[in-house]
Amino acid sequence: MGPRRAPASVAIVNYNGRPYLEELLGSLELQTRRPLETLLVDNASRDGSVAYVEREFPWVRVLPQDLNLGFSRAANLAAEEARGTWLALLNTDLRLEPDWLEELVAGGEADPSVAAVSSKLRLHDRPHRLNGVGGCMNRLGYTWDRGMGEEDRGQYDESREVLFACAGAALFHRSRFREAGGFDPRFFMYHEDVDLCWRLWLLGFRVVTAPRAVAYHHLSASTREERGLLWREILGERHNMRSLLKNYEGSNLARALWGLLTLRQPVRRKWAQLGNLAWNLRWLPETLRLRRRIRNERRVTDAQLKRLIVQSRHVPIPR
């Protein structure tokens, strides 16, 4: 008789992740509490991922797509297809400790107000150093992983509230995920977790860390190979602008947008920011409709969330 099932579905978003799937799925097989089901949404991979998983891991339900949906739309699809009360989302480039899922679910079930739970992520090639334990945001919407690059000495081993959980290895209450609208489908990848968790907070739910749910991450492996880190930074800022437009109250929105536009940056980076502004102007009518919906549904004010947003225009980590 195997381990008890957790009330959670696990969903993996895969795009050409074949080199990592054996390690990830092998670590899922060893979980002390197995998921109700494991889904793999494949974004039109060209590396044989689908055939490999179907052959070697037949217990995984593969959802192959004809085109690359990006992370947000693929994760939303998984949330619709899943059966669990909880939905654990995973990138492919991870290895999980055996009690990862059990600890995440325990963190989610500890309080009925919890809607999302963040793992402790360590660096795969430097396992005593942190990738992060929950996510932080400053008042301009720029984000970073809490504890990034620090040696793990147990300094983040107490569960605490954070603004967002990194969706590459996080647990979401599935009905609350859907109530909040899921990930913004305009966000191909990056910042979708920040935006969603911010909306969960506005709806009166909480996001917490589960530091004993440990995963080891090949940092930016697929992004570095496919596009490069500058592309990631620019795309994140583009989505940040839309998130600010949707979620901030008027006075804070004005201050944040002015702060973004007056932030000193290299010329090339400033041109990219103007391109991000143009993208947001293109989608502004849609964004404003979403803003009105969020304003009508929100139960928490900006002032009540101020404690979770670093009141600085700078990101307090080494660059």
Coordinates of C-alpha atoms in Angstrom, one line a residue:
M1 CA 0.0 0.0 0.0
G2 CA 1.5 3.3 -1.1
P3 CA 1.5 6.7 0.7
R4 CA -1.7 8.5 1.4
R5 CA -2.9 10.8 -1.4
A6 CA -2.8 14.5 -0.9
P7 CA -6.0 16.5 -1.8
A8 CA -3.9 18.2 -4.6
S9 CA -3.3 17.9 -8.3
V10 CA 0.2 18.5 -9.5
A11 CA 0.5 20.3 -12.8
I12 CA 3.8 20.7 -14.7
V13 CA 4.2 23.3 -17.5
N14 CA 6.7 22.0 -20.0
Y15 CA 8.4 23.5 -23.0
N16 CA 11.4 21.6 -24.3
G17 CA 12.1 20.4 -20.7
R18 CA 13.1 16.9 -21.7
P19 CA 16.6 17.1 -19.9
Y20 CA 14.9 17.8 -16.6
L21 CA 11.9 15.6 -16.6
E22 CA 13.5 12.4 -15.4
E23 CA 14.7 14.1 -12.2
L24 CA 11.5 16.0 -11.6
L25 CA 9.1 13.1 -12.2
G26 CA 11.4 10.7 -10.3
S27 CA 11.2 13.0 -7.2
L28 CA 7.4 13.2 -7.6
E29 CA 7.2 9.4 -7.5
L30 CA 9.0 9.5 -4.1
Q31 CA 6.6 11.9 -2.4
T32 CA 5.5 11.0 1.1
R33 CA 2.0 12.1 0.1
R34 CA 1.3 11.4 -3.6
P35 CA -0.9 13.8 -5.5
L36 CA -4.4 12.8 -6.7
E37 CA -3.1 13.2 -10.2
T38 CA -0.2 14.6 -12.1
L39 CA -0.8 16.7 -15.3
L40 CA 1.8 17.8 -17.8
V41 CA 0.8 20.6 -20.1
D42 CA 3.2 20.5 -23.0
N43 CA 3.6 23.7 -24.9
A44 CA 4.4 22.2 -28.3
S45 CA 7.8 21.0 -27.3
R46 CA 10.2 19.9 -30.1
D47 CA 12.5 17.7 -28.0
G48 CA 10.4 14.5 -27.7
S49 CA 9.1 15.4 -24.2
V50 CA 5.6 14.1 -24.8
A51 CA 6.7 10.7 -26.2
Y52 CA 9.3 10.3 -23.4
V53 CA 6.8 11.0 -20.6
E54 CA 4.1 8.8 -22.1
R55 CA 6.6 5.9 -22.4
E56 CA 8.5 6.3 -19.1
F57 CA 5.9 7.8 -16.7
P58 CA 2.4 6.5 -17.9
W59 CA 0.8 7.7 -14.6
V60 CA 1.2 11.3 -15.9
R61 CA -1.7 12.7 -17.8
V62 CA -0.2 14.6 -20.7
L63 CA -2.1 17.5 -22.2
P64 CA -0.2 18.3 -25.5
Q65 CA -0.8 21.6 -27.1
D66 CA -0.5 22.6 -30.8
L67 CA 1.3 25.8 -30.0
N68 CA 3.3 27.4 -27.1
L69 CA 0.6 28.9 -24.9
G70 CA 3.1 30.4 -22.5
F71 CA 3.1 29.7 -18.8
S72 CA 0.0 31.6 -17.8
R73 CA -2.5 30.1 -20.3
A74 CA -1.0 26.6 -19.8
A75 CA -1.4 26.9 -16.0
N76 CA -4.9 28.2 -16.4
L77 CA -5.7 25.2 -18.5
A78 CA -4.3 22.9 -15.8
A79 CA -6.5 24.6 -13.2
E80 CA -9.6 23.8 -15.4
E81 CA -8.6 20.2 -15.9
A82 CA -7.5 19.4 -12.4
R83 CA -9.6 17.6 -9.8
G84 CA -7.8 18.5 -6.6
T85 CA -8.9 21.0 -3.9
W86 CA -5.3 22.3 -4.3
L87 CA -3.2 22.8 -7.4
A88 CA 0.5 22.5 -7.1
L89 CA 2.3 24.2 -10.1
L90 CA 5.8 23.2 -11.2
N91 CA 8.4 24.2 -13.7
T92 CA 10.3 21.3 -15.2
D93 CA 13.8 22.3 -13.9
L94 CA 13.3 21.1 -10.3
R95 CA 14.1 18.3 -7.9
L96 CA 11.7 17.9 -4.9
E97 CA 12.4 16.8 -1.4
P98 CA 10.2 13.7 -0.6
D99 CA 8.0 15.7 1.8
W100 CA 7.6 18.7 -0.5
L101 CA 3.9 18.2 -1.4
E102 CA 3.0 17.1 2.2
E103 CA 4.5 20.2 3.7
L104 CA 2.9 22.5 1.1
V105 CA -0.5 21.1 1.7
A106 CA 0.0 21.3 5.5
G107 CA 0.8 25.0 5.0
G108 CA -2.3 25.6 3.0
E109 CA -4.6 23.7 5.4
A110 CA -3.2 25.5 8.5
D111 CA -5.6 28.4 8.1
P112 CA -8.8 28.7 6.0
S113 CA -7.7 32.2 4.7
V114 CA -4.7 30.8 2.9
A115 CA -5.0 30.8 -0.9
A116 CA -1.4 30.2 -2.0
V117 CA 1.7 28.7 -0.4
S118 CA 5.3 29.2 -1.4
S119 CA 8.1 26.6 -1.4
K120 CA 11.6 27.1 -0.2
L121 CA 13.7 27.0 -3.3
R122 CA 17.4 26.2 -3.1
L123 CA 19.9 26.4 -6.0
H124 CA 20.4 23.0 -7.6
D125 CA 24.1 23.5 -8.2
R126 CA 24.7 25.1 -4.8
P127 CA 22.1 23.3 -2.5
H128 CA 23.0 25.2 0.6
R129 CA 22.2 28.6 -1.0
L130 CA 18.7 29.9 -1.5
N131 CA 16.9 30.7 -4.7
G132 CA 14.2 32.2 -2.5
V133 CA 11.5 31.6 0.1
G134 CA 8.5 33.6 -1.2
G135 CA 8.5 36.8 -3.2
C136 CA 8.9 40.5 -2.4
M137 CA 7.8 43.6 -4.4
N138 CA 8.7 47.3 -4.0
R139 CA 6.3 50.2 -4.6
L140 CA 7.2 50.4 -8.3
G141 CA 6.2 46.8 -8.8
Y142 CA 9.8 45.4 -9.2
T143 CA 10.1 42.0 -7.6
W144 CA 12.8 39.7 -6.1
D145 CA 13.0 36.4 -4.3
R146 CA 13.2 36.6 -0.6
G147 CA 16.7 35.5 0.5
M148 CA 18.0 35.1 -3.0
G149 CA 21.7 34.0 -3.0
E150 CA 22.0 33.7 0.8
E151 CA 23.4 30.7 2.5
D152 CA 20.5 28.8 4.0
R153 CA 21.2 28.9 7.8
G154 CA 17.5 28.5 8.7
Q155 CA 16.9 32.3 8.8
Y156 CA 13.6 31.8 6.8
D157 CA 12.4 28.6 8.4
E158 CA 9.4 30.3 10.1
S159 CA 6.3 30.4 8.0
R160 CA 5.3 34.0 7.2
E161 CA 3.1 36.1 5.0
V162 CA 4.6 37.2 1.7
L163 CA 3.2 39.2 -1.2
F164 CA 3.5 36.4 -3.7
A165 CA 4.5 32.7 -4.2
C166 CA 6.8 31.9 -7.1
A167 CA 4.5 29.9 -9.4
G168 CA 7.4 27.7 -10.5
A169 CA 7.0 25.6 -7.3
A170 CA 3.9 26.7 -5.4
L171 CA 0.5 25.6 -4.2
F172 CA -2.8 27.3 -5.0
H173 CA -6.3 26.7 -3.6
R174 CA -7.9 25.9 -6.9
S175 CA -11.3 27.5 -6.4
R176 CA -9.7 30.7 -5.1
F177 CA -7.3 30.7 -8.0
R178 CA -10.3 30.6 -10.3
E179 CA -12.3 33.1 -8.2
A180 CA -9.4 35.6 -8.7
G181 CA -9.5 35.0 -12.5
G182 CA -6.4 32.8 -12.7
F183 CA -3.2 34.1 -14.3
D184 CA -3.5 37.0 -16.7
P185 CA -3.5 35.3 -20.2
R186 CA -1.7 38.4 -21.6
F187 CA 1.3 37.5 -19.5
F188 CA 3.1 35.0 -21.7
M189 CA 5.5 34.3 -18.9
Y190 CA 6.9 36.3 -15.9
H191 CA 5.1 38.4 -13.3
E192 CA 1.9 36.3 -13.6
D193 CA 2.4 35.0 -10.0
V194 CA 2.9 38.4 -8.6
D195 CA -0.2 39.8 -10.3
L196 CA -2.4 36.8 -9.2
C197 CA -1.2 36.7 -5.6
W198 CA -1.7 40.5 -5.3
R199 CA -5.3 40.0 -6.5
L200 CA -5.7 37.2 -3.9
W201 CA -4.6 39.5 -1.2
L202 CA -7.1 42.2 -2.4
L203 CA -9.9 39.6 -2.2
G204 CA -9.1 39.0 1.4
F205 CA -7.0 35.8 1.1
R206 CA -3.4 35.2 2.3
V207 CA -0.2 34.0 0.8
V208 CA 2.3 32.2 3.1
T209 CA 5.5 30.3 3.0
A210 CA 6.1 26.6 3.8
P211 CA 9.8 26.6 4.4
R212 CA 10.0 22.8 5.0
A213 CA 8.6 22.3 1.4
V214 CA 12.0 22.3 -0.3
A215 CA 12.8 22.1 -4.0
Y216 CA 16.1 22.5 -5.9
H217 CA 16.1 24.8 -8.9
H218 CA 18.3 25.0 -12.0
L219 CA 18.1 28.8 -12.0
S220 CA 16.7 30.3 -15.2
A221 CA 17.9 27.2 -17.2
S222 CA 15.3 27.3 -20.0
T223 CA 15.2 31.1 -20.1
R224 CA 18.9 31.5 -20.4
E225 CA 19.1 29.0 -23.2
E226 CA 16.1 30.3 -25.2
R227 CA 16.1 34.1 -24.9
G228 CA 18.5 35.5 -22.3
L229 CA 18.0 37.3 -19.0
L230 CA 17.6 40.8 -20.5
W231 CA 14.5 39.5 -22.4
R232 CA 13.2 38.1 -19.1
E233 CA 13.7 41.5 -17.3
I234 CA 12.0 43.5 -20.1
L235 CA 9.0 41.1 -20.3
G236 CA 8.6 41.2 -16.5
E237 CA 8.5 45.0 -16.6
R238 CA 5.9 45.0 -19.4
H239 CA 3.6 42.8 -17.3
N240 CA 4.4 44.8 -14.1
M241 CA 3.0 47.9 -15.7
R242 CA -0.3 46.1 -16.5
S243 CA -0.4 44.7 -13.0
L244 CA 0.1 48.2 -11.4
L245 CA -2.7 49.5 -13.6
K246 CA -5.1 46.8 -12.5
N247 CA -4.3 46.5 -8.8
Y248 CA -3.2 49.8 -7.3
E249 CA -5.6 52.4 -6.0
G250 CA -5.4 55.7 -8.0
S251 CA -3.0 57.7 -5.9
N252 CA -0.5 54.9 -5.6
L253 CA -0.8 54.0 -9.3
A254 CA 0.1 57.6 -10.3
R255 CA 3.1 57.6 -8.0
A256 CA 4.3 54.2 -9.2
L257 CA 3.9 55.0 -12.9
W258 CA 5.7 58.3 -12.5
G259 CA 8.4 56.5 -10.5
L260 CA 8.9 54.0 -13.3
L261 CA 9.1 56.5 -16.0
T262 CA 11.6 58.7 -14.2
L263 CA 13.8 55.9 -13.0
R264 CA 17.3 56.3 -14.2
Q265 CA 18.3 53.4 -16.5
P266 CA 20.8 52.8 -19.4
V267 CA 19.6 54.2 -22.7
R268 CA 18.9 50.8 -24.2
R269 CA 16.9 49.8 -21.2
K270 CA 15.0 53.0 -21.3
W271 CA 14.0 52.4 -24.9
A272 CA 12.8 49.0 -23.9
Q273 CA 10.7 50.6 -21.2
L274 CA 9.1 52.9 -23.7
G275 CA 8.2 49.8 -25.8
N276 CA 6.6 48.3 -22.7
L277 CA 4.6 51.4 -22.2
A278 CA 3.4 51.2 -25.9
W279 CA 2.3 47.6 -25.3
N280 CA 0.3 48.6 -22.3
L281 CA -1.3 51.5 -24.2
R282 CA -2.4 49.0 -26.8
W283 CA -4.2 46.9 -24.3
L284 CA -5.3 49.8 -22.1
P285 CA -9.1 49.5 -22.7
E286 CA -9.0 45.8 -21.7
T287 CA -6.8 46.6 -18.7
L288 CA -9.2 49.3 -17.5
R289 CA -12.1 46.9 -17.7
L290 CA -10.2 44.5 -15.4
R291 CA -9.3 47.3 -13.1
R292 CA -13.0 48.2 -12.6
R293 CA -13.8 44.5 -11.9
I294 CA -11.0 44.3 -9.3
R295 CA -12.0 47.6 -7.7
N296 CA -15.6 46.4 -7.3
E297 CA -14.5 43.0 -5.8
R298 CA -11.6 44.1 -3.6
R299 CA -12.0 43.7 0.2
V300 CA -8.6 45.0 1.2
T301 CA -7.2 48.5 0.8
D302 CA -3.7 49.5 -0.4
A303 CA -3.1 50.9 3.1
Q304 CA -3.8 47.4 4.6
L305 CA -1.3 45.8 2.2
K306 CA 1.4 48.4 2.7
R307 CA 3.3 46.2 5.2
L308 CA 3.8 43.6 2.4
I309 CA 5.2 46.1 -0.2
V310 CA 8.7 47.5 0.3
Q311 CA 8.4 51.3 0.3
S312 CA 11.4 51.9 -1.9
R313 CA 11.9 52.5 -5.6
H314 CA 15.0 50.3 -5.6
V315 CA 15.4 46.5 -5.5
P316 CA 17.4 45.7 -2.4
I317 CA 19.5 42.9 -3.8
P318 CA 22.9 42.8 -5.6
R319 CA 22.6 43.4 -9.3

